[in-house]
Amino acid sequence: MNKSIAVLAGDGIGPEITRGAIEVLKVVGERYGHKFEFHQGLIGGAAIDQTGTPLPEETLNICKKSDAILLGAVGGPKWDKNQSHLRPETGLLQLRKKLELYANLRPVQVFKSLRDASPIRADLIQDVDLMIVRELTGGLYFGTPKGRSIQNGVETAVDTLFYEKSEMERIVKKAFELAQSRSKKVTSVDKANVLESSRMWREVAENVSKEFPDVKLEHMLVDNAAMQLIRDPKQFDVVVTENMFGDILSDEASMLTGSLGMLPSASLSMSGLHLYEPIHGSAPDIAGAGKANPIATILSVAMMLRMSFNMDKEAEAVERAVNDVLDAGFRTADIADGEKCITTNEMIHEIKAEIAGTGMISSIMAIYA
Ligand code: NAD
């Protein structure tokens, strides 16, 4: 199969981790007889520096002509004081809106060998397998009015949490569809005791649930959900929530897996052009130091293979390689817990070797086969 992939590396550790993901895809292509073509586009701070805008038209065109999009991360202190239309994050928000990437799927799975890397007790996180479904094109990040002003001599700031009912319906429906192929339970997270938008969200969830009688629906207030994620994460299967709640809860959930550097995501559109990215940011504090964990991005590529290209066995090969490399004890600094750690490039190299069948674990298995 031939597939064309737009690669938007972005800022900070973005270039290092997307480079790793491209290398992994090349090995997958060689092993399974596919041809992946990569087309680089500018986004975020890198795009501001080179073109004066965080999402150049050319980048959007590259994305539209591709079969899938791989994104690194955007942002950094260099652009933090820019006006909002010239902030790196604005480029990413515009991309999500323009391509209608409304459903952000964030699977949280704990790798057996990393149980001790999490600050949460191993018995609590054992067998955790949940999916956060975050609404991505509405809510506080996009609502208007938005901005700062002086009113009667008083400095004010406003953000608006706005949703059309249809936007809530499509994301909740997506969560129910996903739950049907999992443990058939949806937890809808809101703040219905305070927010009008959450009361509508709850109503929508109730209505949508009638179309899925085989799936159990429960409602949970977001503050309780934040606590329950740590107290008893195994109670969750699919968690569906609005944009900002999903953003915060998924960073929290990443600590179940040991590090933000472990969590992949897929952002799905109605058109079929989907975007894949790690959930973490550009980590400027470790950019260029060889300390970035590339696994979240590599697992995002596995999601791309499965969800955009229907390449299930190729996706499994990538996931198995990650698992085997972790089982063999290889760790980047964020998951090393005082043990000896390897660099970003070394981790990429180990994962590639496992996929190619030339890695240490594959070689040992071949001896005993
Ligand atoms: P961050 O996710 O970049 O980093 C938080 C902490 O986690 C840092 O200590 C970082 O070193 C660590 N970390 C993150 N990814 C890692 C990885 N792969 N391996 C090892 N350690 C990792 O969040 P932040 O520091 O709050 O934000 C930095 C910049 O990223 C900001 O400009 C922010 O706006 C931006 N951001 C971008 C995105 C995105 O592009 N999707 C998401 C979140 C934040």
Tab-separated table of C-alpha atoms and ligand atoms in Angstrom, residues 13 17 71-77 80 87 89 92 96 106 247 251 259-262 277-286 291-294 296 332 334, ligand 1:
chain	number	residue	atom	x	y	z
A	13	ILE	CA	11.074	18.067	21.350
A	17	ILE	CA	10.109	12.568	18.440
A	71	LEU	CA	2.089	16.082	14.762
A	72	GLY	CA	4.904	16.575	17.305
A	73	ALA	CA	4.120	19.453	19.660
A	74	VAL	CA	4.025	23.226	19.603
A	75	GLY	CA	4.973	26.044	21.949
A	76	GLY	CA	7.835	27.365	24.021
A	77	PRO	CA	8.951	30.303	26.141
A	80	ASP	CA	4.914	32.992	25.352
A	87	ARG	CA	1.009	32.085	19.657
A	89	GLU	CA	-0.875	26.972	20.265
A	92	LEU	CA	-2.767	23.874	16.504
A	96	ARG	CA	-8.131	21.214	14.719
A	106	ARG	CA	-6.514	9.133	24.433
A	247	ASP	CA	-7.180	18.002	28.530
A	251	ASP	CA	-2.543	14.598	31.750
A	259	SER	CA	4.986	9.516	32.296
A	260	LEU	CA	3.383	12.033	29.955
A	261	GLY	CA	5.860	10.660	27.419
A	262	MET	CA	3.887	7.398	27.208
A	277	GLU	CA	0.012	13.183	18.191
A	278	PRO	CA	1.400	12.504	21.663
A	279	ILE	CA	-0.662	14.124	24.414
A	280	HIS	CA	2.327	15.943	25.862
A	281	GLY	CA	3.615	19.369	24.911
A	282	SER	CA	6.899	20.556	23.448
A	283	ALA	CA	8.833	20.018	26.725
A	284	PRO	CA	11.242	22.939	26.162
A	285	ASP	CA	13.056	22.027	29.393
A	286	ILE	CA	14.512	18.881	27.765
A	291	LYS	CA	15.939	12.987	27.146
A	292	ALA	CA	12.558	12.963	25.388
A	293	ASN	CA	10.600	9.734	25.550
A	294	PRO	CA	9.564	8.977	21.950
A	296	ALA	CA	3.944	8.414	23.002
A	332	THR	CA	14.310	6.899	28.914
A	334	ASP	CA	11.301	10.027	32.561
B	1	NAD	P1	4.819	19.579	28.497
B	1	NAD	O1	3.873	18.467	28.256
B	1	NAD	O2	5.599	20.065	27.354
B	1	NAD	O3	5.857	19.145	29.652
B	1	NAD	C1	5.462	18.863	30.981
B	1	NAD	C2	6.590	18.075	31.672
B	1	NAD	O4	6.621	16.751	31.116
B	1	NAD	C3	7.979	18.668	31.430
B	1	NAD	O5	8.741	18.494	32.556
B	1	NAD	C4	8.534	17.833	30.276
B	1	NAD	O6	9.931	17.736	30.267
B	1	NAD	C5	7.871	16.485	30.532
B	1	NAD	N1	7.642	15.777	29.263
B	1	NAD	C6	6.711	16.056	28.325
B	1	NAD	N2	6.818	15.224	27.287
B	1	NAD	C7	7.842	14.393	27.575
B	1	NAD	C8	8.446	13.304	26.874
B	1	NAD	N3	8.030	12.891	25.670
B	1	NAD	N4	9.489	12.683	27.459
B	1	NAD	C9	9.933	13.047	28.666
B	1	NAD	N5	9.393	14.065	29.378
B	1	NAD	C10	8.363	14.734	28.838
B	1	NAD	O7	3.968	20.743	29.161
B	1	NAD	P2	4.400	22.230	29.564
B	1	NAD	O8	5.813	22.241	30.068
B	1	NAD	O9	3.321	22.712	30.436
B	1	NAD	O10	4.322	23.048	28.211
B	1	NAD	C11	5.438	23.312	27.357
B	1	NAD	C12	4.926	23.916	26.062
B	1	NAD	O11	4.164	22.934	25.357
B	1	NAD	C13	3.993	25.113	26.271
B	1	NAD	O12	4.331	26.071	25.311
B	1	NAD	C14	2.602	24.555	26.015
B	1	NAD	O13	1.700	25.509	25.530
B	1	NAD	C15	2.912	23.516	24.967
B	1	NAD	N6	1.916	22.426	24.867
B	1	NAD	C16	1.701	21.959	23.615
B	1	NAD	C17	0.856	20.901	23.437
B	1	NAD	C18	0.680	20.366	22.033
B	1	NAD	O14	1.433	20.728	21.162
B	1	NAD	N7	-0.281	19.492	21.789
B	1	NAD	C19	0.242	20.281	24.526
B	1	NAD	C20	0.524	20.770	25.803
B	1	NAD	C21	1.391	21.838	25.969
